[in-house]
XYZ file of C-alpha atoms in Angstrom:
481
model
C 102.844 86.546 151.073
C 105.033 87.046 153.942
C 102.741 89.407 155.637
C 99.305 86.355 154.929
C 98.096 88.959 152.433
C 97.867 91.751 154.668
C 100.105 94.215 152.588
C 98.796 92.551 149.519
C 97.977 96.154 147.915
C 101.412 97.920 148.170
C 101.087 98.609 144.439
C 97.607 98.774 142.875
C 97.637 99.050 139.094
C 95.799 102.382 138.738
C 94.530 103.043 134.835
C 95.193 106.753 135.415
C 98.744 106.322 136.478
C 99.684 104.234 133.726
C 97.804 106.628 130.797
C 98.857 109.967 132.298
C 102.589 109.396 133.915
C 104.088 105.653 132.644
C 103.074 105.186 128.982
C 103.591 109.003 127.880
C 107.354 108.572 128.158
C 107.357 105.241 126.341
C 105.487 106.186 123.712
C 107.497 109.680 123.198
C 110.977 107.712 123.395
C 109.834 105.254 120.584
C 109.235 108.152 118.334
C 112.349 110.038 119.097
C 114.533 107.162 118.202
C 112.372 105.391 115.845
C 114.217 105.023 112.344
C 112.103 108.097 110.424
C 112.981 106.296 106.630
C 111.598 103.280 107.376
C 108.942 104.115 109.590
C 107.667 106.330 106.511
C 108.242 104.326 103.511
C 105.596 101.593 105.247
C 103.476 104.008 106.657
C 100.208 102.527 104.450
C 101.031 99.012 105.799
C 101.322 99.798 109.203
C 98.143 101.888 108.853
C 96.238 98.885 107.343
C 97.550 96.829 110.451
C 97.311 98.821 113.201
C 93.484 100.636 112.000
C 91.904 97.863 109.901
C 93.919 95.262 111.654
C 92.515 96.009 115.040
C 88.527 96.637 113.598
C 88.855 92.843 112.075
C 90.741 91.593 115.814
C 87.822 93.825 117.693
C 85.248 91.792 115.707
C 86.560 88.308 115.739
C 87.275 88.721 119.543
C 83.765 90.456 120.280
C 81.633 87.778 117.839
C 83.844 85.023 119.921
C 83.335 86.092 122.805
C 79.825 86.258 122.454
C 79.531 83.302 121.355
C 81.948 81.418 123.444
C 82.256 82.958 126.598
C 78.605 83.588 127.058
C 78.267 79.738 126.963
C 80.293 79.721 130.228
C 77.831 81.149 132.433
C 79.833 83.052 134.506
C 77.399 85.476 135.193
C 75.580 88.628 133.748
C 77.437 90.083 130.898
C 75.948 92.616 128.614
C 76.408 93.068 125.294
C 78.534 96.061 125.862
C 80.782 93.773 128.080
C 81.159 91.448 124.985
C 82.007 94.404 122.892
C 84.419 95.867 125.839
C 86.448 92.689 125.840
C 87.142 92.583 121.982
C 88.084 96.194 122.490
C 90.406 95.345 125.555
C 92.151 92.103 123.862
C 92.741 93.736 120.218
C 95.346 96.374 122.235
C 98.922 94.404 121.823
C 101.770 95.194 123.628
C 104.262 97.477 121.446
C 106.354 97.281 124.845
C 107.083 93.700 125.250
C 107.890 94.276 120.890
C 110.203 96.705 121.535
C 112.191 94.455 124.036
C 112.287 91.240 121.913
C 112.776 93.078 118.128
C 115.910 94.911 117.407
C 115.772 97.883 115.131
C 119.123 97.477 113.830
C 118.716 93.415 112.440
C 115.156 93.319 111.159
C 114.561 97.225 110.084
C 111.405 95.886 108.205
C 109.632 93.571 110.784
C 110.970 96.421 113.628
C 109.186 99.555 111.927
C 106.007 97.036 110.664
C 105.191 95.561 114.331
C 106.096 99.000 116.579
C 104.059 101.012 114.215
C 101.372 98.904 113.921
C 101.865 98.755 118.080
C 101.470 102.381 118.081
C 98.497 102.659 116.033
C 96.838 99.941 117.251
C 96.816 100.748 121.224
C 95.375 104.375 120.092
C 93.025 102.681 117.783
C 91.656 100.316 120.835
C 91.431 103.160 123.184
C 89.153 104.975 120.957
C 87.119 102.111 120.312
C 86.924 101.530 124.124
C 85.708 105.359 124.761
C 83.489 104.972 121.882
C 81.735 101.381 123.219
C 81.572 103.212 126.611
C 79.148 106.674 125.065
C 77.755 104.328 122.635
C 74.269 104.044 122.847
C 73.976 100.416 121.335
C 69.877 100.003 121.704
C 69.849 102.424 119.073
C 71.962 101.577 116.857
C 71.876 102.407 113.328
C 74.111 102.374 109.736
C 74.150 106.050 109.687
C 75.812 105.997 113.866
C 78.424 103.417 112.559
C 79.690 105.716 109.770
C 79.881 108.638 111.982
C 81.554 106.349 114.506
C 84.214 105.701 111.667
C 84.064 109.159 110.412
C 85.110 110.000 114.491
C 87.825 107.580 114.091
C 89.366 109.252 111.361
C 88.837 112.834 112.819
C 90.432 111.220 116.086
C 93.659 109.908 114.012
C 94.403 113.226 111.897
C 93.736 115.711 114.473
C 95.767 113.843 117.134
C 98.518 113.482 114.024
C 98.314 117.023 113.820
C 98.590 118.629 117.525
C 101.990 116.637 117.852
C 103.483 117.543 114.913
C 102.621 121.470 115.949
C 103.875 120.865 119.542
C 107.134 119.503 117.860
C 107.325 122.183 115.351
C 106.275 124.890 118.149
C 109.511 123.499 120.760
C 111.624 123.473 117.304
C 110.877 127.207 116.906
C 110.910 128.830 120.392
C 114.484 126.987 121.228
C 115.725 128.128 117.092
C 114.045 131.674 117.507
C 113.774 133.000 121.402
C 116.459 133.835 123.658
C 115.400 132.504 126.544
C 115.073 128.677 124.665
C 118.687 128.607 123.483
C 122.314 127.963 125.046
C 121.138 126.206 128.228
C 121.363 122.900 128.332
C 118.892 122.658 131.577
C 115.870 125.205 129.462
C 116.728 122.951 126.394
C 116.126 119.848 127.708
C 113.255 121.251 129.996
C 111.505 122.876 127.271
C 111.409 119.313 125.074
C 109.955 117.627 127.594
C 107.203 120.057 128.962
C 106.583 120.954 125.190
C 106.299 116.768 124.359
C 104.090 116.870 127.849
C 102.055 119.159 127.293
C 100.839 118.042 123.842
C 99.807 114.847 125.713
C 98.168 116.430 128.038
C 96.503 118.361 125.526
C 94.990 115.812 123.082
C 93.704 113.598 126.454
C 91.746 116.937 127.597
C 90.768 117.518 124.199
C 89.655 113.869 124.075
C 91.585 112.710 120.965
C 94.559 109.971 121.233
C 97.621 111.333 123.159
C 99.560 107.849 122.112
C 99.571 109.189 118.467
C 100.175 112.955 119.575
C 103.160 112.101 122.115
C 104.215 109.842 118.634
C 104.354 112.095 116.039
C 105.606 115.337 118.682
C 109.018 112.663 119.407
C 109.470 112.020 115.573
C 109.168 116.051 114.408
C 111.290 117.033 118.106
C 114.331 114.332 116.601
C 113.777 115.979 113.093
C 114.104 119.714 114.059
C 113.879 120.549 117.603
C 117.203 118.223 118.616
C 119.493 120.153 115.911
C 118.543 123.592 117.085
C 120.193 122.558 120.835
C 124.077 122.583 121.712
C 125.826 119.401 121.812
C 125.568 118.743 125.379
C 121.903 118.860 125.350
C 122.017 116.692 122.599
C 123.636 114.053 124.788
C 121.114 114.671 127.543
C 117.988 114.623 125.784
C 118.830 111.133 124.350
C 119.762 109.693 127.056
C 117.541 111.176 129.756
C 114.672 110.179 126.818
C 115.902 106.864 126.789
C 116.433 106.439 130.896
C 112.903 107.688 131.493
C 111.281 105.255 129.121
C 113.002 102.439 130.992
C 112.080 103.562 134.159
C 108.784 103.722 132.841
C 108.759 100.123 131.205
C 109.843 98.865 134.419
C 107.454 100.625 137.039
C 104.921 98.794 134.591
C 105.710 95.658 134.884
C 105.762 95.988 138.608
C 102.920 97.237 138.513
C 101.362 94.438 136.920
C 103.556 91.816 138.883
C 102.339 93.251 142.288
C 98.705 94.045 140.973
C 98.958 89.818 140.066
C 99.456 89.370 143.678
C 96.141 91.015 145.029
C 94.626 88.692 147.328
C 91.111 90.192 147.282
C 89.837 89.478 143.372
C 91.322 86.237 143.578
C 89.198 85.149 146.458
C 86.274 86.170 145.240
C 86.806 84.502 142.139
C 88.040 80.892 143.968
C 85.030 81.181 146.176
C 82.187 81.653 143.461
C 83.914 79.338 140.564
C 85.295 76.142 139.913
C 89.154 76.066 138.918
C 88.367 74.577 135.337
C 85.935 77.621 134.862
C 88.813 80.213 135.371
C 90.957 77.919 133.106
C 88.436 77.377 130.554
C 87.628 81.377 130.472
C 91.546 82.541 130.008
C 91.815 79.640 127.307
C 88.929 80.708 125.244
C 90.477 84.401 125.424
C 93.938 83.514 124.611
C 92.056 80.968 121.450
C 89.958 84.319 120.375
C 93.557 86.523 120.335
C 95.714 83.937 118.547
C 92.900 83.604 115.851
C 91.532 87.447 115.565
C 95.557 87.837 115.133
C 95.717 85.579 112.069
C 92.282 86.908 110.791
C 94.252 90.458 109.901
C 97.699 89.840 109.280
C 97.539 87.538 106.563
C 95.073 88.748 104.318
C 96.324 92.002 105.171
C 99.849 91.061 104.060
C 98.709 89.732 100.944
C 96.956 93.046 100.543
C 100.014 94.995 100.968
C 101.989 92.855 98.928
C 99.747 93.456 95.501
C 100.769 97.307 96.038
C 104.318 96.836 96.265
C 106.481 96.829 92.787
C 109.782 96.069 94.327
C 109.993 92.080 95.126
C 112.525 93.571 98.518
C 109.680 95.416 99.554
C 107.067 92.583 99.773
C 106.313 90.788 103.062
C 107.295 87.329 103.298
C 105.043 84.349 104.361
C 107.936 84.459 107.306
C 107.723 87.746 108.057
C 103.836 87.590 107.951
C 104.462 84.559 110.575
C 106.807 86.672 113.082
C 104.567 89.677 112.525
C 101.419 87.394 113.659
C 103.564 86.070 116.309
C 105.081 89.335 118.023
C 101.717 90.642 118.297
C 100.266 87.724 120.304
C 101.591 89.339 123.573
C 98.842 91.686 125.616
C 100.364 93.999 128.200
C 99.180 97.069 130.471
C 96.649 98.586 128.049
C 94.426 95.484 128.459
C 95.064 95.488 131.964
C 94.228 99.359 132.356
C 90.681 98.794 130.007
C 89.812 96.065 131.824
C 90.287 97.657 135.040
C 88.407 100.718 133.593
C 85.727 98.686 132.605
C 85.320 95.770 135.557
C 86.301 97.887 138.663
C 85.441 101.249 140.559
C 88.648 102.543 141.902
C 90.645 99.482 141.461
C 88.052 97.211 143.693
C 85.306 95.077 142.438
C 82.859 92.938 144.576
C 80.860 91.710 141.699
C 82.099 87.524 141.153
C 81.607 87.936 136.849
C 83.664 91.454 136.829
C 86.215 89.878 139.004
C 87.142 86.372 136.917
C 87.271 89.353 133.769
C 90.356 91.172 135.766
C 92.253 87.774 136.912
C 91.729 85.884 133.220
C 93.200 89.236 131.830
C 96.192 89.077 134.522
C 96.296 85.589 133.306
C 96.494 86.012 129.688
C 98.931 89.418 130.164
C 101.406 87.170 132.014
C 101.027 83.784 130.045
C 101.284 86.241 126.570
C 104.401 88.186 128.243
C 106.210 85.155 129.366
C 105.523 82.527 127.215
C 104.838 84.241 123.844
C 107.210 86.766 124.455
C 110.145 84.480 125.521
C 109.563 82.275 122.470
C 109.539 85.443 119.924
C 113.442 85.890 119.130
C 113.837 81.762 118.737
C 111.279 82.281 116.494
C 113.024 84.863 114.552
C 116.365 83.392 114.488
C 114.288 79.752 113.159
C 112.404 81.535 110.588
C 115.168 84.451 109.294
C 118.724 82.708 110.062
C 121.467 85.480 110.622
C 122.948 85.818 107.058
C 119.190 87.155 106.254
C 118.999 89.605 108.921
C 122.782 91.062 108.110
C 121.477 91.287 104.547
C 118.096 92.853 105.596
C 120.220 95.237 107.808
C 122.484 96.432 105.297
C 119.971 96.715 102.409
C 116.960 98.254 104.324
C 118.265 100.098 107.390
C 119.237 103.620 108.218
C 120.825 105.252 110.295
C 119.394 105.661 114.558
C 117.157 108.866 114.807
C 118.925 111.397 116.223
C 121.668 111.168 114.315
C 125.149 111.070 115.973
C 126.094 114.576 117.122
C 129.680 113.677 116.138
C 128.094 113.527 112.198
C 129.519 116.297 110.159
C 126.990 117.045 107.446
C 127.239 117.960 104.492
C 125.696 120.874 102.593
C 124.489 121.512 99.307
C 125.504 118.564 97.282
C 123.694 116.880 95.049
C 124.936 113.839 96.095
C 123.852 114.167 99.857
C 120.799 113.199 101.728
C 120.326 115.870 104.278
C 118.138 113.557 106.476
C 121.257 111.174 106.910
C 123.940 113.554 106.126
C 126.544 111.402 104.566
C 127.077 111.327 100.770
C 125.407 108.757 98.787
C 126.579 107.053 95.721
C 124.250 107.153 92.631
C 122.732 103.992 91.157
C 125.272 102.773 88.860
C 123.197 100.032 87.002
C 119.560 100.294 85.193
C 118.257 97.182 87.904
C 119.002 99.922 91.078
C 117.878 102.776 89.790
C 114.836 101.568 88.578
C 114.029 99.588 92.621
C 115.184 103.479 93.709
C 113.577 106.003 91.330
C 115.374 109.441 92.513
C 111.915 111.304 91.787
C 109.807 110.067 94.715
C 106.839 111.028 97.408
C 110.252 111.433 99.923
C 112.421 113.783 96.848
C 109.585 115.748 96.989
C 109.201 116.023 100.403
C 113.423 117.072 101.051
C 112.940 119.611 98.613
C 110.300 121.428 100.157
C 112.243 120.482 103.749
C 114.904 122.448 102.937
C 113.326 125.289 100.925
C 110.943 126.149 103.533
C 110.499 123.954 106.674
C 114.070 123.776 108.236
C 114.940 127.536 107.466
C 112.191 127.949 109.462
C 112.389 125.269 112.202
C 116.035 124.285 112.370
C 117.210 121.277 111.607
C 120.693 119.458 110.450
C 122.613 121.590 108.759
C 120.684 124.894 108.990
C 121.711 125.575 112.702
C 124.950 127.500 113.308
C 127.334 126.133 115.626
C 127.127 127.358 119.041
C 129.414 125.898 121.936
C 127.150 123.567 124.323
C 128.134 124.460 127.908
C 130.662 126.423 130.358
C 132.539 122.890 130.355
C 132.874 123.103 126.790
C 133.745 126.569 126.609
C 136.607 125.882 128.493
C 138.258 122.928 126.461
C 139.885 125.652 124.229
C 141.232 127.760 127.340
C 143.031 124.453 128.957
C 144.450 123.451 125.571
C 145.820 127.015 125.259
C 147.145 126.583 129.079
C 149.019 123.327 128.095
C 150.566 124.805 125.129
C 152.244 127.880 127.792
């Protein structure tokens, strides 16, 4: 402003930037530290959300749209357009969640709304690629079912090539010499190994969101107990610095991208105010009802499967859920950029008002929406509720405290949390905790086969972390002469 718009494209929001250097490290921190427990246990829901969830938002939004925004006349938009906008306005913003939900008071609502984040910006980026090849004059029943037989392919093998890249650091650090003992190879090796199975799944065309996903949740699993201690204290917090970095470079990004003097021009000189008011009203309508459209019948859904009344989803819960998923953040930006613009410039007056509305609903969702979200949740669950939800539902962060000392071959000891845990002692809790389930199962074969193999807590030995350390001994030994 201070230059009169001169310098007005210092930072351009570039879609390739954010999808190959800003949202890899996000996505990779959220699955190192994500609680693995409760992340697992609602692994069906947060399926159902984030998949089926964002096919009901991408057809509420796209039928809307349709029939709404084409009534604006704001110039020639094709039916791919219509379907491009439900794709770019179903992606929710598991960044602006992670900021306003804390893992540690609501372990339920946390794991529900950052997994369904997670799934749900893959699932709209494959639905955005797949709208872009699709060829929709000929479209036919048997091209939708191999569109959602693509989908699924897209979800498992993605799944898949970040659990090997996880599993493949976990062994070279546990198993080759030139992996192990250095904290600077450590810590190098998790992150090239975590990059590269990004970069793999994007040249391979499959989701790298899920792949970075699942390589940070099998990396804090295995890889992370097969380093010394130092590098334990590095990776964690170098995981967590870069993410915020990240977080940060995108919303100055989209802050400065706001500013951009050209799109805004075009769009005041071919349109009235009211239209460009009247277009980001009918979009931020369309998201606040293709939100409800899911998560309430979905809940109910999700609720008939559950035995355990603790379990269920609350008609609160179901409201903070539908709430912390109104915001839309730099995914929508980058597919709408993707989709309006060549190389971040658009002279075309309909594909410009599409960029600025989505600026305007990203920062009216972000601000307004998001600033609202933990009055909300304090309103709806007062804090005697969330200390009970905490305690009752919650386990420990993931990693685990390096200080932990676990302990081995008990029966009474989870191996995942490494503390001893009291049996049931009345009919009522062991009967809401049956001993033989899908995650008994699952430790058993863990610890028969899996972290012999791949490391893991408790089947690492101990090995001193660095020179520093090494030394501690020697200058205790000094002091006692």
């Amino acid at each position: 402003m201070v230059s009169g718009w001169k310098h007005s494209r210092i930072l351009v929001f570039s879609e390739d930037l954010f999808f190959i250097y800003l949202l890899p490290p996000i996505i990779f921190n959220a699955g190192f530290q994500v609680k693995k427990k409760q992340f697992f246990r609602n692994f069906m829901t947060i399926t159902l959300f984030g998949a089926v969830g964002t096919l009901i938002s991408f057809t509420v939004i796209s039928l809307g749209a349709l029939g709404l925004i084409s009534r604006l006349n704001i110039g020639s938009l094709e039916l791919g357009d219509y379907l491009a906008i439900g794709a770019i306005f179903s992606a929710t913003d598991s960044v602006c969640t992670l900021q306003v939900l804390n893992q540690d008071d609501t372990p339920l609502l946390y794991s529900l709304v950052f997994g369904e984040g997670v799934v749900n910006d893959a699932t709209s980026v494959v639905l955005f690629n797949a709208i872009q090849n699709f060829d929709l004059p000929n479209f036919s029943s048997i091209k939708f079912l191999q569109f959602i037989g693509n989908f699924l392919y897209l979800f498992g093998t993605s799944t898949f090539l970040g659990v090997g890249a996880g599993l493949l650091s976990a062994y070279i650090i546990k198993k080759l010499y030139f992996g192990r003992h250095s904290t600077d190879r450590e810590v190098s090796i998790m992150m090239l190994m975590a990059y590269l199975s990004y970069m793999l799944a994007e040249l391979l065309d499959l989701s790298g969101i899920l792949t970075v996903f699942f390589c940070g949740i099998v990396m804090s699993h295995y890889t992370w107990h097969n380093v010394t201690e130092s590098s334990r204290v590095t990776t964690k917090h170098a995981f967590a610095t870069l993410s915020f970095i990240s977080e940060t470079f995108l919303f100055l990004y989209v802050g400065m991208d706001a500013l951009d003097i050209e799109k805004w021009k075009i769009v005041g000189e071919t349109y009235s105010p009211m239209k460009s008011i009247a277009l980001s009203s009918t979009i931020l309508l369309l998201v606040l009802v293709s939100r409800a459209a899911f998560v309430f019948p979905l809940s109910l859904l999700a609720n008939l499967t559950k035995k355990n009344q603790a379990e269920k989803i609350s008609i609160k819960q179901q409201v903070i859920i539908w709430w912390a998923g109104l915001m839309r953040g730099a995914v929508s930006i980058a597919l709408a950029y993707n989709k309006f613009t060549r190389s971040g410039h658009t002279q075309l007056p309909s594909n410009a008002i599409m960029i600025t509305s989505t600026i305007t609903v990203v920062l009216f969702s972000t601000m307004v929406f998001g600033l609202l979200t933990k009055p909300w949740i304090r309103l709806l669950i007062p804090a005697r509720h969330l200390n009970r939800e905490s305690s009752a539902l919650s386990d420990p962060p993931s990693p685990k405290s390096f200080l932990e000392t676990p302990i081995l071959n008990g029966s009474d000891v989870d191996p995942d949390v490494g503390v001893g845990i009291r049996r049931p002692t009345s009919l009522r809790l062991l009967l809401s905790s049956p001993t033989r389930s899908v995650h008994h199962y699952w430790r058993k074969f863990d610890d028969a086969f899996m972290r012999p193999m791949f490391g893991g807590r408790g089947f690492v030995p101990f090995v001193p972390g660095s020179p520093t350390e090494r030394s501690v001994p020697l200058l205790q030994g000094n002091d006692h002469n």
